[in-house]
Coordinates of C-alpha atoms (C1' of nucleotides) and ligand atoms in Angstrom, one line a residue:
Chain A
M29 CA -47.7 -62.9 59.5
N30 CA -50.3 -60.7 57.9
K31 CA -50.6 -62.6 55.0
T32 CA -54.3 -61.5 54.6
P33 CA -54.8 -58.6 52.3
Q34 CA -55.9 -55.4 53.4
K35 CA -59.0 -55.7 51.3
T36 CA -60.3 -58.7 52.8
V37 CA -59.6 -57.4 56.3
E38 CA -61.7 -53.9 55.1
R39 CA -64.4 -56.4 54.0
L40 CA -64.7 -58.5 57.1
I41 CA -65.0 -55.6 59.2
Q42 CA -68.0 -54.5 56.7
Y43 CA -69.6 -58.1 56.9
R44 CA -69.1 -58.0 60.8
R45 CA -71.4 -54.6 61.0
I46 CA -73.6 -56.0 58.6
V47 CA -74.3 -59.4 60.0
Q48 CA -74.2 -57.8 64.0
Q49 CA -77.3 -55.4 62.2
M50 CA -78.8 -58.9 61.1
R51 CA -78.6 -60.5 64.3
D52 CA -80.1 -57.5 66.1
A53 CA -82.6 -57.7 63.8
G54 CA -83.4 -60.9 65.5
Q55 CA -82.1 -63.1 62.7
E56 CA -80.4 -66.5 63.4
K57 CA -78.7 -67.6 60.4
V58 CA -77.4 -65.8 57.0
F59 CA -76.5 -66.8 54.0
S60 CA -73.3 -65.6 51.7
H61 CA -75.7 -64.2 49.2
Q62 CA -77.7 -62.0 51.8
I63 CA -74.6 -60.6 53.0
A64 CA -73.8 -60.5 49.3
R65 CA -77.0 -58.1 48.7
V66 CA -76.4 -55.5 51.2
S67 CA -72.3 -55.2 51.0
G68 CA -72.0 -54.9 47.3
A69 CA -69.3 -57.9 47.3
S70 CA -70.4 -61.3 45.5
P71 CA -71.4 -64.1 47.1
A72 CA -68.3 -65.9 46.0
Q73 CA -66.1 -63.1 47.5
I74 CA -67.6 -63.5 50.4
R75 CA -67.1 -67.2 51.2
R76 CA -63.4 -66.9 50.0
D77 CA -62.9 -64.0 52.5
L78 CA -64.6 -66.0 55.2
M79 CA -62.0 -69.1 54.5
G80 CA -59.3 -67.5 56.3
V81 CA -61.7 -67.1 59.5
G82 CA -61.3 -70.4 60.9
Y83 CA -65.4 -70.6 61.1
S84 CA -67.6 -72.7 58.3
G85 CA -70.9 -72.9 57.7
S86 CA -73.1 -75.2 56.5
P87 CA -74.5 -76.3 53.1
A88 CA -77.6 -76.7 54.8
H89 CA -78.5 -73.4 56.6
G90 CA -75.5 -71.0 55.7
Y91 CA -73.9 -69.3 58.7
I92 CA -75.2 -69.4 62.3
I93 CA -75.1 -65.8 63.0
H94 CA -73.5 -66.2 66.6
D95 CA -70.7 -68.6 65.7
L96 CA -69.8 -66.4 62.4
L97 CA -69.4 -63.4 64.6
Q98 CA -67.3 -64.9 67.0
G99 CA -65.2 -66.1 64.5
I100 CA -64.5 -62.9 62.3
Y101 CA -64.0 -61.0 66.0
E102 CA -61.2 -63.5 67.0
F103 CA -59.7 -63.4 63.6
L104 CA -59.8 -59.8 63.5
G105 CA -57.9 -59.9 67.1
L106 CA -61.0 -57.4 68.6
T107 CA -60.9 -57.5 72.3
E108 CA -61.7 -55.2 74.9
K109 CA -58.4 -55.1 76.0
K110 CA -57.5 -53.1 72.9
G111 CA -57.8 -49.5 73.0
A112 CA -57.1 -46.5 70.9
C113 CA -56.4 -42.8 71.5
I114 CA -57.1 -39.5 70.2
V115 CA -54.9 -36.5 69.6
G116 CA -56.0 -33.4 69.1
L117 CA -59.7 -32.2 70.5
G118 CA -60.8 -29.5 67.8
S119 CA -63.9 -30.0 66.1
L120 CA -63.2 -33.1 64.1
G121 CA -61.7 -34.8 67.1
R122 CA -64.4 -33.8 69.2
A123 CA -67.0 -35.0 66.3
I124 CA -64.9 -38.8 66.5
L125 CA -65.0 -38.9 69.9
G126 CA -68.5 -38.1 70.2
Y127 CA -69.3 -40.6 67.5
F128 CA -67.4 -43.6 69.5
H129 CA -69.2 -42.5 72.3
E130 CA -72.6 -43.3 71.0
Q131 CA -71.5 -46.4 68.6
N132 CA -69.8 -47.8 71.5
P133 CA -67.6 -50.1 69.7
V134 CA -65.4 -53.0 70.9
L135 CA -62.1 -50.9 70.2
K136 CA -62.9 -48.0 72.4
I137 CA -61.1 -44.6 73.1
K138 CA -59.3 -44.4 76.1
A139 CA -57.9 -41.4 76.4
A140 CA -57.7 -38.0 74.4
F141 CA -54.9 -35.7 74.3
D142 CA -54.5 -32.0 73.8
T143 CA -51.9 -29.1 74.2
D144 CA -54.5 -26.9 75.0
P145 CA -54.9 -25.7 78.8
A146 CA -58.4 -25.0 78.4
K147 CA -59.2 -28.6 77.1
T148 CA -56.8 -30.8 79.2
G149 CA -58.6 -32.0 82.4
I150 CA -62.0 -31.9 81.1
V151 CA -63.9 -35.0 80.4
F152 CA -65.3 -35.0 76.7
H153 CA -68.0 -37.4 76.1
G154 CA -67.2 -40.1 78.7
T155 CA -63.6 -39.6 78.0
L156 CA -60.7 -37.6 79.7
C157 CA -58.6 -35.2 77.8
H158 CA -54.8 -35.5 79.1
P159 CA -52.3 -32.7 78.3
A160 CA -50.0 -33.9 75.3
S161 CA -47.1 -33.9 77.7
D162 CA -48.4 -37.1 79.7
M163 CA -48.8 -39.0 76.1
A164 CA -46.1 -41.8 77.0
S165 CA -47.0 -42.5 80.2
V166 CA -51.0 -42.6 79.9
I167 CA -50.6 -44.8 76.5
R168 CA -48.5 -47.2 78.7
D169 CA -50.5 -47.2 81.7
K170 CA -54.0 -48.1 79.5
E171 CA -52.0 -50.2 77.2
I172 CA -53.0 -48.2 74.1
T173 CA -51.7 -49.7 70.5
V174 CA -53.7 -47.0 67.8
A175 CA -54.0 -43.4 67.9
I176 CA -56.3 -41.4 65.6
L177 CA -54.4 -38.2 64.7
T178 CA -56.6 -35.0 64.2
V179 CA -54.1 -32.0 65.2
P180 CA -53.6 -28.9 62.9
V181 CA -51.3 -30.4 59.9
E182 CA -48.3 -28.2 61.2
Q183 CA -48.5 -30.0 64.4
A184 CA -49.1 -33.5 62.9
Q185 CA -45.5 -34.6 62.3
Q186 CA -44.4 -33.7 65.5
A187 CA -47.3 -35.5 67.2
A188 CA -46.7 -38.7 65.3
Q189 CA -43.3 -38.9 66.0
Q190 CA -44.4 -38.2 70.2
L191 CA -46.8 -41.1 69.4
V192 CA -44.4 -43.5 68.4
Y193 CA -42.1 -42.7 71.0
A194 CA -44.7 -43.4 73.3
G195 CA -45.0 -47.3 71.8
I196 CA -47.8 -46.7 69.8
R197 CA -48.5 -49.4 66.7
G198 CA -51.0 -47.6 64.6
I199 CA -52.0 -44.3 63.7
L200 CA -55.3 -43.0 61.6
N201 CA -54.0 -39.9 60.1
Y202 CA -56.4 -37.4 59.2
A203 CA -54.0 -34.5 58.9
P204 CA -53.5 -33.9 55.3
V205 CA -49.9 -34.5 55.4
V206 CA -47.4 -37.6 54.4
L207 CA -46.2 -38.9 57.8
D208 CA -42.4 -39.6 58.1
I209 CA -42.1 -42.1 60.8
R210 CA -40.9 -45.8 61.3
P211 CA -42.0 -48.2 58.9
D212 CA -43.0 -50.9 61.3
I213 CA -45.9 -48.4 62.4
F214 CA -49.0 -48.7 60.3
V215 CA -50.3 -45.7 59.1
E216 CA -53.8 -45.2 57.3
N217 CA -54.6 -41.4 55.7
R218 CA -58.0 -40.8 55.2
D219 CA -58.5 -37.3 53.8
M220 CA -61.7 -35.7 53.3
I221 CA -61.0 -33.5 50.4
Q222 CA -59.4 -36.8 48.0
A223 CA -62.2 -39.0 49.2
V224 CA -64.5 -35.9 47.9
E225 CA -62.4 -35.8 44.6
K226 CA -62.6 -39.2 44.2
V227 CA -66.2 -39.6 44.2
A228 CA -66.4 -36.4 41.6
Y229 CA -64.3 -38.3 39.4
F230 CA -66.3 -41.4 39.6
S231 CA -69.7 -39.4 39.2
K232 CA -69.7 -39.2 35.5
Chain B
M10 CA -65.8 -44.8 30.5
N11 CA -64.0 -44.8 33.8
K12 CA -61.8 -47.6 32.7
T13 CA -59.1 -46.2 34.9
P14 CA -58.9 -48.1 38.0
Q15 CA -59.9 -46.9 41.4
K16 CA -57.1 -47.0 42.8
T17 CA -54.6 -45.6 40.3
V18 CA -57.4 -42.5 40.4
E19 CA -56.6 -42.3 44.3
R20 CA -53.1 -42.7 44.0
L21 CA -53.1 -39.5 41.5
I22 CA -55.1 -37.4 43.4
Q23 CA -52.3 -38.2 46.1
Y24 CA -49.7 -37.5 43.8
R25 CA -51.4 -34.0 42.7
R26 CA -51.3 -33.1 46.6
I27 CA -47.5 -34.1 47.1
V28 CA -46.3 -32.2 43.8
Q29 CA -48.8 -29.6 44.9
Q30 CA -46.8 -29.1 47.9
M31 CA -43.4 -29.1 46.2
R32 CA -44.2 -26.5 44.2
D33 CA -45.6 -24.5 46.9
A34 CA -42.2 -25.0 48.4
G35 CA -40.6 -23.7 45.3
Q36 CA -39.6 -27.0 43.3
E37 CA -40.0 -26.9 39.6
K38 CA -39.2 -30.2 38.5
V39 CA -39.6 -33.9 40.0
F40 CA -38.9 -37.4 39.2
S41 CA -41.0 -40.3 39.9
H42 CA -38.7 -41.7 42.8
Q43 CA -39.1 -38.3 44.7
I44 CA -43.1 -38.9 44.5
A45 CA -42.4 -42.4 45.5
R46 CA -40.3 -41.3 48.8
V47 CA -43.2 -39.4 50.1
S48 CA -46.1 -41.4 48.6
G49 CA -44.9 -44.8 49.2
A50 CA -45.8 -46.2 45.9
S51 CA -43.2 -47.3 43.9
P52 CA -41.7 -45.2 41.1
A53 CA -42.3 -48.0 38.2
Q54 CA -46.1 -47.4 39.8
I55 CA -46.2 -43.6 39.5
R56 CA -45.2 -43.5 35.8
R57 CA -47.7 -46.4 35.1
D58 CA -50.1 -44.4 36.8
L59 CA -49.1 -41.3 35.0
M60 CA -49.4 -43.0 31.5
G61 CA -53.0 -42.5 31.3
V62 CA -53.0 -39.0 32.3
G63 CA -51.0 -37.6 28.7
Y64 CA -48.9 -35.3 29.9
S65 CA -45.3 -37.1 29.7
G66 CA -42.1 -36.1 31.6
S67 CA -39.0 -36.3 29.8
P68 CA -35.8 -38.6 30.8
A69 CA -33.5 -35.6 31.3
H70 CA -35.2 -33.8 33.9
G71 CA -38.2 -35.8 34.7
Y72 CA -42.0 -34.0 35.5
I73 CA -42.3 -30.3 35.0
I74 CA -44.4 -29.7 38.1
H75 CA -46.6 -27.0 36.3
D76 CA -47.8 -29.4 33.5
L77 CA -47.8 -32.0 35.5
L78 CA -50.3 -30.9 37.8
Q79 CA -52.1 -29.2 35.1
G80 CA -52.1 -32.7 33.4
I81 CA -53.5 -34.5 36.4
Y82 CA -56.2 -31.7 37.0
E83 CA -57.7 -32.1 33.9
F84 CA -57.7 -36.2 33.9
L85 CA -59.5 -35.6 36.9
G86 CA -61.8 -33.2 35.2
L87 CA -61.6 -30.9 38.2
T88 CA -62.6 -27.9 37.7
E89 CA -64.1 -24.7 39.3
K90 CA -67.5 -25.6 37.9
K91 CA -68.1 -28.5 39.6
G92 CA -69.5 -28.4 43.2
A93 CA -70.1 -30.5 46.5
C94 CA -72.9 -30.0 49.1
I95 CA -72.9 -31.3 52.7
V96 CA -76.3 -32.5 54.2
G97 CA -76.3 -32.3 57.9
L98 CA -74.6 -29.7 59.7
G99 CA -73.7 -31.8 63.0
S100 CA -70.6 -31.9 65.0
L101 CA -69.0 -33.8 61.6
G102 CA -70.6 -31.9 59.1
R103 CA -69.5 -28.6 60.5
A104 CA -65.8 -30.0 61.2
I105 CA -65.6 -30.7 57.4
L106 CA -66.9 -27.7 56.4
G107 CA -64.7 -26.1 58.2
Y108 CA -61.7 -27.9 57.0
F109 CA -63.0 -27.1 53.2
H110 CA -63.1 -23.8 53.9
E111 CA -59.6 -23.4 55.3
Q112 CA -58.0 -25.6 52.6
N113 CA -59.7 -24.0 49.8
P114 CA -59.7 -26.7 47.3
V115 CA -60.8 -26.9 43.8
L116 CA -63.8 -28.9 44.3
K117 CA -65.9 -26.5 46.7
I118 CA -68.9 -26.9 49.0
K119 CA -71.3 -24.7 47.7
A120 CA -74.2 -25.5 49.6
A121 CA -75.0 -26.7 52.8
F122 CA -78.8 -28.5 54.3
D123 CA -80.0 -29.5 57.3
T124 CA -83.4 -30.0 58.5
D125 CA -83.2 -28.4 62.0
P126 CA -84.7 -24.6 61.7
A127 CA -82.2 -23.3 64.2
K128 CA -79.5 -23.7 61.6
T129 CA -81.3 -23.1 58.6
G130 CA -80.4 -19.4 57.0
I131 CA -77.3 -19.3 58.9
V132 CA -73.9 -19.2 56.8
F133 CA -71.5 -21.4 58.4
H134 CA -67.6 -21.2 57.1
G135 CA -68.5 -19.1 54.6
T136 CA -71.7 -21.7 53.3
L137 CA -75.3 -20.8 53.3
C138 CA -77.4 -23.6 55.6
H139 CA -80.6 -24.4 53.3
P140 CA -83.2 -26.2 54.4
A141 CA -83.2 -29.7 53.4
S142 CA -86.9 -29.3 51.5
D143 CA -85.0 -27.3 49.3
M144 CA -82.2 -29.4 48.1
A145 CA -83.8 -30.2 44.7
S146 CA -84.0 -26.7 43.6
V147 CA -80.5 -25.3 45.1
I148 CA -78.5 -28.3 43.7
R149 CA -80.0 -27.8 40.1
D150 CA -79.2 -24.1 40.3
K151 CA -75.7 -24.5 41.7
E152 CA -75.0 -27.5 39.3
I153 CA -73.8 -29.3 42.4
T154 CA -73.0 -32.8 41.2
V155 CA -71.9 -34.9 44.7
A156 CA -72.8 -34.3 48.0
I157 CA -71.4 -35.3 51.4
L158 CA -73.6 -37.1 53.9
T159 CA -73.6 -36.3 57.6
V160 CA -77.1 -36.6 59.0
P161 CA -78.3 -39.4 61.8
V162 CA -77.8 -43.0 60.7
E163 CA -81.6 -43.2 61.0
Q164 CA -81.9 -40.2 58.2
A165 CA -79.3 -41.4 55.8
Q166 CA -81.2 -43.3 53.9
Q167 CA -84.0 -41.0 53.3
A168 CA -81.6 -38.1 53.0
A169 CA -80.4 -40.3 50.5
Q170 CA -83.0 -40.9 48.4
Q171 CA -83.8 -37.2 48.3
L172 CA -80.4 -36.2 46.9
V173 CA -80.9 -38.8 44.3
Y174 CA -84.1 -37.2 43.1
A175 CA -82.5 -33.6 43.7
G176 CA -80.1 -35.2 40.6
I177 CA -77.0 -35.4 42.6
R178 CA -74.3 -38.1 41.0
G179 CA -72.1 -39.3 43.6
I180 CA -72.3 -39.7 47.5
L181 CA -69.8 -39.6 50.3
N182 CA -71.8 -41.4 53.0
Y183 CA -70.3 -40.8 56.9
A184 CA -73.1 -42.8 58.2
P185 CA -72.6 -46.2 59.8
V186 CA -75.1 -47.6 56.9
V187 CA -75.4 -49.2 53.2
L188 CA -77.3 -47.3 51.4
D189 CA -79.8 -48.8 49.2
I190 CA -80.0 -46.6 45.7
R191 CA -79.6 -46.8 42.6
P192 CA -76.4 -48.4 41.2
D193 CA -75.5 -45.7 38.5
I194 CA -75.0 -43.5 41.9
F195 CA -71.4 -43.8 43.0
V196 CA -71.4 -44.1 46.5
E197 CA -68.1 -44.1 49.0
N198 CA -68.6 -45.2 52.4
R199 CA -66.4 -43.8 55.0
D200 CA -66.6 -45.4 58.6
M201 CA -64.5 -44.0 61.4
I202 CA -64.9 -47.1 63.3
Q203 CA -64.0 -49.2 60.6
A204 CA -61.1 -47.4 60.0
V205 CA -59.6 -47.8 63.4
E206 CA -60.5 -51.3 63.3
K207 CA -58.5 -51.8 60.0
V208 CA -55.7 -49.6 61.5
A209 CA -55.6 -51.9 64.7
Y210 CA -55.4 -54.9 63.2
F211 CA -52.3 -54.1 60.9
S212 CA -50.8 -52.7 63.7
K213 CA -49.4 -56.1 65.2
Chain C
dG126 C1' -18.8 -33.6 19.4
dT127 C1' -18.6 -38.0 21.9
dT128 C1' -19.8 -40.2 26.1
dT129 C1' -21.8 -41.1 30.6
dA130 C1' -25.3 -41.2 33.7
dA131 C1' -29.4 -40.8 34.8
dT132 C1' -34.8 -41.3 33.8
dT133 C1' -38.5 -41.8 31.2
dG134 C1' -42.8 -44.8 28.7
dT135 C1' -44.0 -49.0 27.6
dT136 C1' -44.0 -53.8 27.0
dA137 C1' -43.7 -58.4 29.3
dA138 C1' -43.3 -60.9 33.4
dT139 C1' -45.2 -61.3 37.9
dT140 C1' -47.9 -61.4 41.5
dT141 C1' -52.6 -60.5 43.7
dT142 C1' -57.2 -60.9 44.0
dT143 C1' -61.4 -61.7 41.8
dT144 C1' -64.7 -65.1 39.6
dC145 C1' -66.2 -69.0 38.2
dA146 C1' -67.6 -73.9 38.5
dC147 C1' -68.5 -77.9 40.9
dA148 C1' -68.3 -82.3 44.1
dA149 C1' -69.7 -82.6 49.1
dC150 C1' -72.9 -82.3 52.1
dG151 C1' -77.1 -81.7 54.9
dT152 C1' -82.7 -81.4 55.1
dG153 C1' -86.8 -82.4 54.3
dA154 C1' -90.2 -84.4 50.8
dA155 C1' -91.9 -88.3 49.0
Chain D
dT269 C1' -85.0 -95.2 51.7
dT270 C1' -84.1 -92.1 48.0
dC271 C1' -84.3 -87.7 45.7
dA272 C1' -84.2 -83.1 44.4
dC273 C1' -82.4 -78.6 46.2
dG274 C1' -79.8 -74.9 47.8
dT275 C1' -75.5 -74.0 49.4
dT276 C1' -70.7 -74.4 51.3
dG277 C1' -65.6 -74.5 50.6
dT278 C1' -61.9 -74.7 47.7
dG279 C1' -59.3 -75.9 43.4
dA280 C1' -58.6 -73.8 38.7
dA281 C1' -59.3 -70.3 35.5
dA282 C1' -59.5 -65.5 34.6
dA283 C1' -58.5 -60.7 35.3
dA284 C1' -56.4 -57.0 37.8
dA285 C1' -53.0 -54.7 39.5
dT286 C1' -48.0 -54.3 40.7
dT287 C1' -43.5 -54.8 39.6
dA288 C1' -39.5 -55.4 36.7
dA289 C1' -36.8 -54.8 32.6
dC290 C1' -35.0 -52.1 29.3
dA291 C1' -35.1 -49.2 24.7
dA292 C1' -34.7 -44.4 23.9
dT293 C1' -33.8 -40.3 25.1
dT294 C1' -31.6 -35.9 27.0
dA295 C1' -28.8 -32.5 29.6
dA296 C1' -24.2 -32.3 31.3
dA297 C1' -19.2 -33.5 31.5
dC298 C1' -15.2 -33.9 28.9
Ligands
LIG359 N1 -62.0 -30.6 60.1 C1 -62.4 -31.6 59.8 O1 -63.3 -32.0 58.8 C2 -61.2 -32.2 58.9 C3 -61.0 -32.7 58.3 C4 -59.9 -33.6 57.7 C5 -58.5 -33.6 58.4 N2 -58.7 -32.3 59.0 C6 -57.4 -32.0 59.8 O2 -57.7 -32.5 61.2 C7 -57.2 -31.6 61.8 C8 -57.6 -30.9 62.9 O3 -58.7 -30.3 62.7 P1 -60.1 -29.5 63.1 O4 -60.7 -28.9 62.5 O5 -60.5 -30.3 64.1 O6 -58.9 -28.6 63.7 P2 -58.7 -27.7 65.3 O7 -57.7 -26.2 65.2 O8 -60.4 -27.2 65.3 O9 -58.4 -28.5 66.1 C9 -57.2 -28.9 66.5 C10 -56.7 -29.1 67.8 O10 -55.5 -30.1 68.3 C11 -54.9 -29.2 69.3 N3 -53.3 -29.5 69.3 C12 -52.6 -28.9 68.4 N4 -51.3 -29.5 68.7 C13 -51.1 -30.5 69.3 C14 -50.5 -31.4 69.8 N5 -49.1 -31.4 69.0 N6 -50.7 -32.4 70.4 C15 -51.9 -32.7 70.7 N7 -52.9 -31.9 70.5 C16 -52.6 -30.8 69.7 C17 -55.0 -28.0 69.3 O11 -55.2 -27.3 70.6 C18 -56.6 -28.2 69.2 O12 -57.9 -28.8 69.9 C19 -56.3 -30.8 61.0 O13 -54.9 -31.2 60.4 C20 -57.2 -30.5 59.8 O14 -56.6 -30.2 58.5 C21 -59.8 -31.8 59.7
LIG360 N1 -69.2 -37.6 64.4 C1 -68.5 -38.6 63.9 O1 -67.1 -38.4 64.1 C2 -68.9 -39.4 62.9 C3 -68.1 -40.1 62.7 C4 -68.5 -41.0 61.1 C5 -70.0 -41.0 61.2 N2 -70.7 -40.2 61.7 C6 -72.2 -40.0 61.3 O2 -72.2 -39.0 60.8 C7 -73.8 -38.5 61.2 C8 -73.5 -37.0 62.1 O3 -73.0 -37.3 63.0 P1 -72.8 -36.1 63.9 O4 -72.1 -36.4 65.1 O5 -72.2 -34.9 63.1 O6 -74.2 -35.7 64.2 P2 -75.3 -34.9 64.8 O7 -76.5 -35.3 65.2 O8 -74.3 -33.9 65.5 O9 -75.6 -33.8 63.5 C9 -76.5 -34.7 62.6 C10 -77.1 -33.3 61.8 O10 -77.8 -33.6 60.3 C11 -79.1 -33.0 60.7 N3 -80.2 -33.4 60.1 C12 -81.0 -34.6 60.5 N4 -81.8 -35.3 59.3 C13 -81.6 -34.4 58.6 C14 -82.1 -34.7 57.2 N5 -83.3 -35.6 56.9 N6 -81.7 -34.0 56.4 C15 -80.8 -33.1 56.6 N7 -80.2 -32.9 57.8 C16 -80.4 -33.6 58.6 C17 -79.3 -32.7 62.2 O11 -80.3 -31.4 62.2 C18 -78.2 -32.4 62.4 O12 -77.7 -30.9 62.8 C19 -74.0 -39.9 62.2 O13 -74.6 -40.8 60.9 C20 -73.0 -40.2 62.8 O14 -73.2 -41.5 63.0 C21 -70.4 -39.2 62.8

DNA sequence: GTTTAATTGTTAATTTTTTCACAACGTGAA
DNA sequence: TTCACGTTGTGAAAAAATTAACAATTAAAC
């Protein structure tokens, strides 16, 4: 089903952001080499990635930005309906929540969860913080499919299990631990220390 | 010089974390299939990745954790000497600083920078916040090679240029903008919205 | 000592991803 | 109309990454 390579999906998401900025700047058409210049990918790569999307440009004027965006959008399955939640409103969790609030992306954070009674019941950046024990019902009611996990590392495995039980389909994990959960749940790990180490390695 | 593929480097960094946890749990030896189980990579992949590192395990007892760690360490060039800095101590910047402080990795954040006079001169999580104007001298004095960029998106390009001028070799960029700088500077972009969108796509 | 069982390092095969190359196309100039 | 130009979509080639396969090796069992 998900035959499109992860790399391609990542780039499509990036193209969308880039092309959206061009549209916001008043541009109406775009060529693959223009996207290439700012994304770092080659023009051929971009055309190939776009093959799967189902929208075709024209040799005469390139891609009509409006239609291209629509195409990528639909391909990625980003709709208003889909929603995310964030688990753990510590310093990182609140920073991410603030970022989503100011950027206002299509995929919204519809709910937050924390175990700390001092945080539950409070609205942070427009999002209500629920007690973690309400996870299952809130996730079901709001039709939330993905979760951002920003709890302390000792709590991460347990919180992930709770999320899976609540019916979540994918987790973006910021805790530095490898989650041991069902293989049909998509997990993406993001560790900032690992990221810095990677940059350090390639900064020779 | 950097002939090792990025993917391999990323995995090596991950293996190191995993193996370190095993060591901390008292384990002394490890087999490729054990690393495989928790990392998600295949045993063959792990052995192949390890080929470049310069340490060999034995068919009899697998890898001696102490020596393996040492090998990966040296291969990655992670030494006490190398240092990072963080630019922009907003909510995200302070969260990252706190994370590094508590995790205490080899690659330390040796300095922070901000333009806000209310922040400069203050020590956050053990790290002094310098005025952004001191960037060049501080980076030179402390031999800092990589930077974590967490300034508002409008400031990112300008701050990046300042960093390059100060002699930085790599940037981990959290601002949602593609930096336009010299190609010999290694840039890794990390956008949380893009990450969530990727998870959403694969959570079918 | 010899055998057994398990695991490594590495070469070869396979699969995946990227790049190349070019026919086909549409536009605008002559 | 015809031509020249610049770009797309895509099949084919090339490159890169992953997986498979196996001889070599060593500890422990017998
Ligand atoms: N701060 C960073 O930049 C950073 C970066 C990468 C990873 N991390 C990791 O992300 C996690 C959070 O970091 P932080 O600095 O925000 O920590 P934090 O301690 O400030 O916040 C953790 C929050 O999670 C809540 N929590 C605890 N258990 C919970 C549970 N079972 N369910 C729901 N909420 C729960 C706590 O009440 C707290 O509000 C940690 O694992 C940290 O290692 C942090
Ligand atoms: N908050 C998040 O989770 C998140 C996630 C992804 C990306 N981002 C991006 O990261 C950046 C920071 O986010 P934030 O929420 O921490 O914002 P913030 O406004 O809280 O913090 C920005 C900080 O940068 C400082 N600053 C401004 N210009 C500077 C300069 N030229 N040099 C040094 N410091 C400077 C400001 O004084 C402030 O302290 C933004 O670009 C944001 O879009 C944030």
